[in-house]
mmCIF file of C-alpha atoms in Angstrom:
data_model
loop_
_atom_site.group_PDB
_atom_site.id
_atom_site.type_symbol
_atom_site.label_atom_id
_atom_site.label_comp_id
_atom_site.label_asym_id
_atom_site.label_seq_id
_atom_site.Cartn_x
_atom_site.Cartn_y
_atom_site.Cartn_z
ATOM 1 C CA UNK S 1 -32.887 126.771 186.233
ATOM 2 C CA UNK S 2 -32.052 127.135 182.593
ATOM 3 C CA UNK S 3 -35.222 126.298 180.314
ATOM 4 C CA UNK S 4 -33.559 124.361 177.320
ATOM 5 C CA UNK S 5 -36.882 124.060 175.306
ATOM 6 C CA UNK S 6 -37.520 127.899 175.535
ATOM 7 C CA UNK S 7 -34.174 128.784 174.906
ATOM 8 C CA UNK S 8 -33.651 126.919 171.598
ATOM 9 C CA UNK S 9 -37.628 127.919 170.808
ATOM 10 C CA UNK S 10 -36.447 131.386 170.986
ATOM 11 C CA UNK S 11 -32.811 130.616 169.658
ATOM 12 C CA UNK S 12 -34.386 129.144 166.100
ATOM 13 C CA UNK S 13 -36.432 132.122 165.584
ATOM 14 C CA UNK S 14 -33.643 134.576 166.607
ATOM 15 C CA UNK S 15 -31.440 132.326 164.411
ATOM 16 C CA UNK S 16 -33.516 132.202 161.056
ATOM 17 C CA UNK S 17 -34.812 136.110 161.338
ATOM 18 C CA UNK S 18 -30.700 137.027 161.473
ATOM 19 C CA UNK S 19 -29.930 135.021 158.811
ATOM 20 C CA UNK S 20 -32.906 136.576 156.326
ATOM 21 C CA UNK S 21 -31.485 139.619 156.805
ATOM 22 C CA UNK S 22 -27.755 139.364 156.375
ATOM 23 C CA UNK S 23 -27.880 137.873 153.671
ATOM 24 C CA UNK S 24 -31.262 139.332 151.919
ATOM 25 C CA UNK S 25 -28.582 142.838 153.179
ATOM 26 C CA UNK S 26 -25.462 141.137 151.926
ATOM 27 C CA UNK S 27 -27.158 140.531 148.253
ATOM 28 C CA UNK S 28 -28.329 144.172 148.040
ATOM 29 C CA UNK S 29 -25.371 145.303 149.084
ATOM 30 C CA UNK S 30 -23.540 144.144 146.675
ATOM 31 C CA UNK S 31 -25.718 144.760 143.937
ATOM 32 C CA UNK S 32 -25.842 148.610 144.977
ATOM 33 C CA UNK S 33 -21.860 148.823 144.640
ATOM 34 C CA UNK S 34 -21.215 146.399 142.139
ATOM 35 C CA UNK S 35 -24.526 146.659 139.753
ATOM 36 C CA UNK S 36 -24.004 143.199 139.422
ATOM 37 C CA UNK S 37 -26.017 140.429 141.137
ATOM 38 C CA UNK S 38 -23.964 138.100 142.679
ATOM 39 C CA UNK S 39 -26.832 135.307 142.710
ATOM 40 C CA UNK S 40 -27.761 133.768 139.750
ATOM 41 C CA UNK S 41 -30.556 131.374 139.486
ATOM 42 C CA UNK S 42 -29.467 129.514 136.326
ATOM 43 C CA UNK S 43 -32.201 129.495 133.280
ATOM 44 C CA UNK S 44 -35.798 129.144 134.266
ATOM 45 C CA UNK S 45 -37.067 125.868 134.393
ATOM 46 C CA UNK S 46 -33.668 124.569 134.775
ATOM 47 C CA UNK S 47 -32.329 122.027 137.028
ATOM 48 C CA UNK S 48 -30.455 124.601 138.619
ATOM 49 C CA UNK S 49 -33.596 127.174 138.396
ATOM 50 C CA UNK S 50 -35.513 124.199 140.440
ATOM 51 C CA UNK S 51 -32.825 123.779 143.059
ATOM 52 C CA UNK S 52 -33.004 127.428 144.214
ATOM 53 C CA UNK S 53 -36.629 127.823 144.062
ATOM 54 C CA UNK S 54 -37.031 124.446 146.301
ATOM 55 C CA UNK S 55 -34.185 126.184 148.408
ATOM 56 C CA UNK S 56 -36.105 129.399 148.691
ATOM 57 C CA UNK S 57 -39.198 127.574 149.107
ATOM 58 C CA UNK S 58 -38.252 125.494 152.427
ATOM 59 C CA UNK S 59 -35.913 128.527 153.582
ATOM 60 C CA UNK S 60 -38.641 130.486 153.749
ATOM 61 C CA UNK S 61 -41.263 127.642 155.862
ATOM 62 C CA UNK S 62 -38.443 127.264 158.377
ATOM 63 C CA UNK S 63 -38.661 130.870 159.180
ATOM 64 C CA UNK S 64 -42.382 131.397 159.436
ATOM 65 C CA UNK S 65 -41.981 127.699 161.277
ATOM 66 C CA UNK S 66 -39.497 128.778 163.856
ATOM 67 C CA UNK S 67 -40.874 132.515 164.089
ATOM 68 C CA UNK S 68 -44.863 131.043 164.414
ATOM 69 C CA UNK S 69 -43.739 128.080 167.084
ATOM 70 C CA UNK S 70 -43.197 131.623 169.833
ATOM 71 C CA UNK S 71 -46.715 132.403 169.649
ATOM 72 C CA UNK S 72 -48.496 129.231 168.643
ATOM 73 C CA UNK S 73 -48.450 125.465 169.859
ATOM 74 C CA UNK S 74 -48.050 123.715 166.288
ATOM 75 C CA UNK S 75 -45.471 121.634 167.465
ATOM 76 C CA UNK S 76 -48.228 118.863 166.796
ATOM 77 C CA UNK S 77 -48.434 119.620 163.451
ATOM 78 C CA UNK S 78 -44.648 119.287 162.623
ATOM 79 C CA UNK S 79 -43.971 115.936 163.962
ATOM 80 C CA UNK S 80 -42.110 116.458 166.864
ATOM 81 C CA UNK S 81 -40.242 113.272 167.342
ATOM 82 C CA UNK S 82 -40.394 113.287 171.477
ATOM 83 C CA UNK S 83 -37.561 110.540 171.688
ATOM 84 C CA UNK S 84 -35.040 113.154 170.504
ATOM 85 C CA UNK S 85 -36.687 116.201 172.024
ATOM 86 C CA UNK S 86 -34.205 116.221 174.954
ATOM 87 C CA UNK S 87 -32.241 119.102 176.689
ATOM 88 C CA UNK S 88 -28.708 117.448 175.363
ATOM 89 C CA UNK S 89 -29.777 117.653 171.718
ATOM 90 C CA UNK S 90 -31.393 120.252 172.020
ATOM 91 C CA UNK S 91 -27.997 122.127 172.957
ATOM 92 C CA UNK S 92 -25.863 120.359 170.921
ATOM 93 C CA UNK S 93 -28.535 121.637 167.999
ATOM 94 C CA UNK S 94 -27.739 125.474 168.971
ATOM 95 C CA UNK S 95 -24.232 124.548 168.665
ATOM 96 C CA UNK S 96 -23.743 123.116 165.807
ATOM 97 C CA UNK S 97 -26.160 125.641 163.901
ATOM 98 C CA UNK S 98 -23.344 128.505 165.096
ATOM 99 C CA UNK S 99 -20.545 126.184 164.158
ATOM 100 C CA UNK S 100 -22.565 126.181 160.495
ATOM 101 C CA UNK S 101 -23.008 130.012 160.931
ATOM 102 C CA UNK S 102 -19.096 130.682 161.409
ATOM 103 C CA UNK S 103 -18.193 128.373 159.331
ATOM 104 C CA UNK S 104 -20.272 129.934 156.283
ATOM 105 C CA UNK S 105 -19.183 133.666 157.422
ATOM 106 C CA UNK S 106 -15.477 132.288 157.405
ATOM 107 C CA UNK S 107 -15.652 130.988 153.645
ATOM 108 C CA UNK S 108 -17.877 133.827 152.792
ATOM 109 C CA UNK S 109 -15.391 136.154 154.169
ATOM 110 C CA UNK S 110 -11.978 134.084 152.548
ATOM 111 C CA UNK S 111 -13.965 134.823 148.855
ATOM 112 C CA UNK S 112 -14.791 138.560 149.470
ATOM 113 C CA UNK S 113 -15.277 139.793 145.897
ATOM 114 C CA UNK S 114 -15.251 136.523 144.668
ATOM 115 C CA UNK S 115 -18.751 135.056 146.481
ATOM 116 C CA UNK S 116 -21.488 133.735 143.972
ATOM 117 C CA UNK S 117 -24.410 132.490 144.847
ATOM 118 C CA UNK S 118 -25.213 129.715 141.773
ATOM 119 C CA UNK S 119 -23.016 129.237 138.395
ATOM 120 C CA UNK S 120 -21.547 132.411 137.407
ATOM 121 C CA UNK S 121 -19.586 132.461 133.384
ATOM 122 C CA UNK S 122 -17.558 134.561 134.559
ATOM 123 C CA UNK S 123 -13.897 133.026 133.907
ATOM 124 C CA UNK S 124 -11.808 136.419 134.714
ATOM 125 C CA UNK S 125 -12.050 135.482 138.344
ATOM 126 C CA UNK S 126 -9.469 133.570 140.256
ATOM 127 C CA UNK S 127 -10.189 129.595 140.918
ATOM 128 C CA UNK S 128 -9.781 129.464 144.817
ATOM 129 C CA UNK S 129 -7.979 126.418 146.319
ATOM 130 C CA UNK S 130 -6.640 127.508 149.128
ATOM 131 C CA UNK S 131 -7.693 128.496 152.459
ATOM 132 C CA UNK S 132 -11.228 126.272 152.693
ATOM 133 C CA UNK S 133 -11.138 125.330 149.472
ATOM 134 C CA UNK S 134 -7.620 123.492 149.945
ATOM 135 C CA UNK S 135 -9.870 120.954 152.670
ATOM 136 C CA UNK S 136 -12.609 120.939 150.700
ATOM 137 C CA UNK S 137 -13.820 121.826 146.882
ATOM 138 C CA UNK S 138 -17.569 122.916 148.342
ATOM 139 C CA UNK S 139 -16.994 124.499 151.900
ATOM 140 C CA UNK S 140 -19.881 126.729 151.656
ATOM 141 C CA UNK S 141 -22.404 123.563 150.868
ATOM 142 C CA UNK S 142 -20.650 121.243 154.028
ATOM 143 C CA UNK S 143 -21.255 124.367 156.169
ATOM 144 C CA UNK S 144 -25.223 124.998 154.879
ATOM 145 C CA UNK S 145 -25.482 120.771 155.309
ATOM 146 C CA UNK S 146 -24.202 121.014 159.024
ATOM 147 C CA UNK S 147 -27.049 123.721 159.740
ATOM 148 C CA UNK S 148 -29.454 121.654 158.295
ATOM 149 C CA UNK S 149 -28.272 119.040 160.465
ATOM 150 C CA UNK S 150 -28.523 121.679 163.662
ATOM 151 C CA UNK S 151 -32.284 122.709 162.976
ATOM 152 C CA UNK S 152 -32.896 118.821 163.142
ATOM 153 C CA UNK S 153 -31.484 118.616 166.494
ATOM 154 C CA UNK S 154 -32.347 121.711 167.903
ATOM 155 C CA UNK S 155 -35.969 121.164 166.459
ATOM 156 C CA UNK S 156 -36.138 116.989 165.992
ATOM 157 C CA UNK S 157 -39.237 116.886 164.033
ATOM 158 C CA UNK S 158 -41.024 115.242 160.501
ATOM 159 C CA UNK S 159 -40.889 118.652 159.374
ATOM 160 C CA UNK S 160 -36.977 119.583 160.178
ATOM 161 C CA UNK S 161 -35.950 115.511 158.732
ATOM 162 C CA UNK S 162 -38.012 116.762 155.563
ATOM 163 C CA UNK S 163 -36.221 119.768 155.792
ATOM 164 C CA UNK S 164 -32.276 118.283 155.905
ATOM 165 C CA UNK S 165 -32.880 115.386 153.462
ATOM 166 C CA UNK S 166 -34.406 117.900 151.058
ATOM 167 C CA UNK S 167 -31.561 120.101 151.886
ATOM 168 C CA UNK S 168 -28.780 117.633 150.896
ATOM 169 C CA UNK S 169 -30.472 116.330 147.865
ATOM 170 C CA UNK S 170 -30.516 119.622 147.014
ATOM 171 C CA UNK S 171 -26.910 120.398 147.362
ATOM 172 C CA UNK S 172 -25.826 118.025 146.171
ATOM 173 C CA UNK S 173 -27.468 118.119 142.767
ATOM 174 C CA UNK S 174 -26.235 121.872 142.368
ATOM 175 C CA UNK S 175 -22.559 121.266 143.397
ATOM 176 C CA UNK S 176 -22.507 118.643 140.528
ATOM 177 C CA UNK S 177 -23.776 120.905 138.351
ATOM 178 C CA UNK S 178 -21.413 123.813 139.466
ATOM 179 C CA UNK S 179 -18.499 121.509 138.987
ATOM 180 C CA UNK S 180 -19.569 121.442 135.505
ATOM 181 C CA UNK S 181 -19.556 124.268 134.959
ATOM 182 C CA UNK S 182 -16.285 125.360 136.629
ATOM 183 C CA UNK S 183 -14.688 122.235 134.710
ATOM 184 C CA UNK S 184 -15.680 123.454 131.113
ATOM 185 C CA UNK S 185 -14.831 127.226 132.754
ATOM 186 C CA UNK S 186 -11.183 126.434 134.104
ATOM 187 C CA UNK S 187 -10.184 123.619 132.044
ATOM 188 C CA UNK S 188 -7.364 121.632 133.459
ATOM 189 C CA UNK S 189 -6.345 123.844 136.167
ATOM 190 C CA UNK S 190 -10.127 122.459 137.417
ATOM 191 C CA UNK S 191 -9.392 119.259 136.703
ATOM 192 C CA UNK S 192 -5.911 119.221 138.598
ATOM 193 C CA UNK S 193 -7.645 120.439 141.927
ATOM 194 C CA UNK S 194 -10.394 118.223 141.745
ATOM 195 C CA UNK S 195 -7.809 115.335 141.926
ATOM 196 C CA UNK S 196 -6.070 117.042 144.718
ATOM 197 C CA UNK S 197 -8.774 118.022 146.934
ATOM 198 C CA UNK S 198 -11.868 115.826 147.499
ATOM 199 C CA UNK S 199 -15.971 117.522 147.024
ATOM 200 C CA UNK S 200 -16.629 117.340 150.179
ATOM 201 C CA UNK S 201 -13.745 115.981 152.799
#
């Protein structure tokens, strides 16, 4: 019989390790054939500065969290909320987390050259509004938001609620200030798209 709690034990650590890679890859990658980072952090001691380093900071805990939680019992020390540790949501945890993951490769793969992590100055590029961005103005944040919401499940927990409400404060506070920025970058064109399309659904 299928073991649901080791599974998604060894799923989340699987799942976070991949991730740190690809994209930790991804960044270099780009860097080596551009010579152009494609993340920008925003001035230090911004708002925006603050938002990524709280990012970093938690994306980093979850994977020593889910990596550690193979080896050592500190499922004690996280909070496990036992009411919602149950085979089902467990599952539908896993799933959602690679709806979140094929969801962010889609978008990720619709912008191509265009991909920025943060708020980029750069107005030569085109404003995308189709594909994703023709359901939605931030389809890369909904995505990230829905894995938050699949290491809760997968992992129901103090620690993982901490996690996703941090997560979505977060988000939202940079795609507000991203919209900004696009507005003052693309002018009306930005404006007419944000009253066609809505920030999130």
């Amino acid at each position: 019989m299928l073991d649901i709690e080791l599974l998604s034990r060894h799923f989340l650590a699987f799942y976070f390790v991949f991730i740190a890679v690809h994209y930790s890859s991804t960044a270099m990658g780009l860097v080596k054939r551009t010579d152009y980072s494609h993340i920008s952090y925003g001035k230090k001691g911004s708002a925006t500065w603050w938002v990524r380093q709280t990012f970093n900071f938690f994306r980093a805990l979850i994977l020593i969290v889910c990596v550690a939680r193979i080896g050592f019992p500190i499922d004690p020390w996280l909070g496990v909320i036992d009411l919602l540790y149950h085979p089902i949501l467990l599952s539908l945890g896993m799933v959602t987390l690679l709806l979140s993951l094929g969801f962010v490769s889609y978008t990720h793969a619709y912008m191509r050259q265009d991909w920025r992590s943060g708020i980029d100055s750069d107005n030569q590029r085109p404003l995308l509004t189709k594909g994703p961005f023709a359901r939605s103005r931030n389809p890369m944040f909904l995505a990230i938001m829905l894995g938050q919401l699949g290491l809760f499940l997968t992992l129901p927990s103090v620690f993982t609620l901490l996690c996703l409400i941090t997560g979505v404060v977060m988000i939202r506070l940079q795609a507000g200030k991203e919209e900004v920025a696009l507005a003052a970058l693309y002018g009306e064109d930005y404006q007419r798209y944000q009253q066609q399309v809505n920030r999130w659904l």
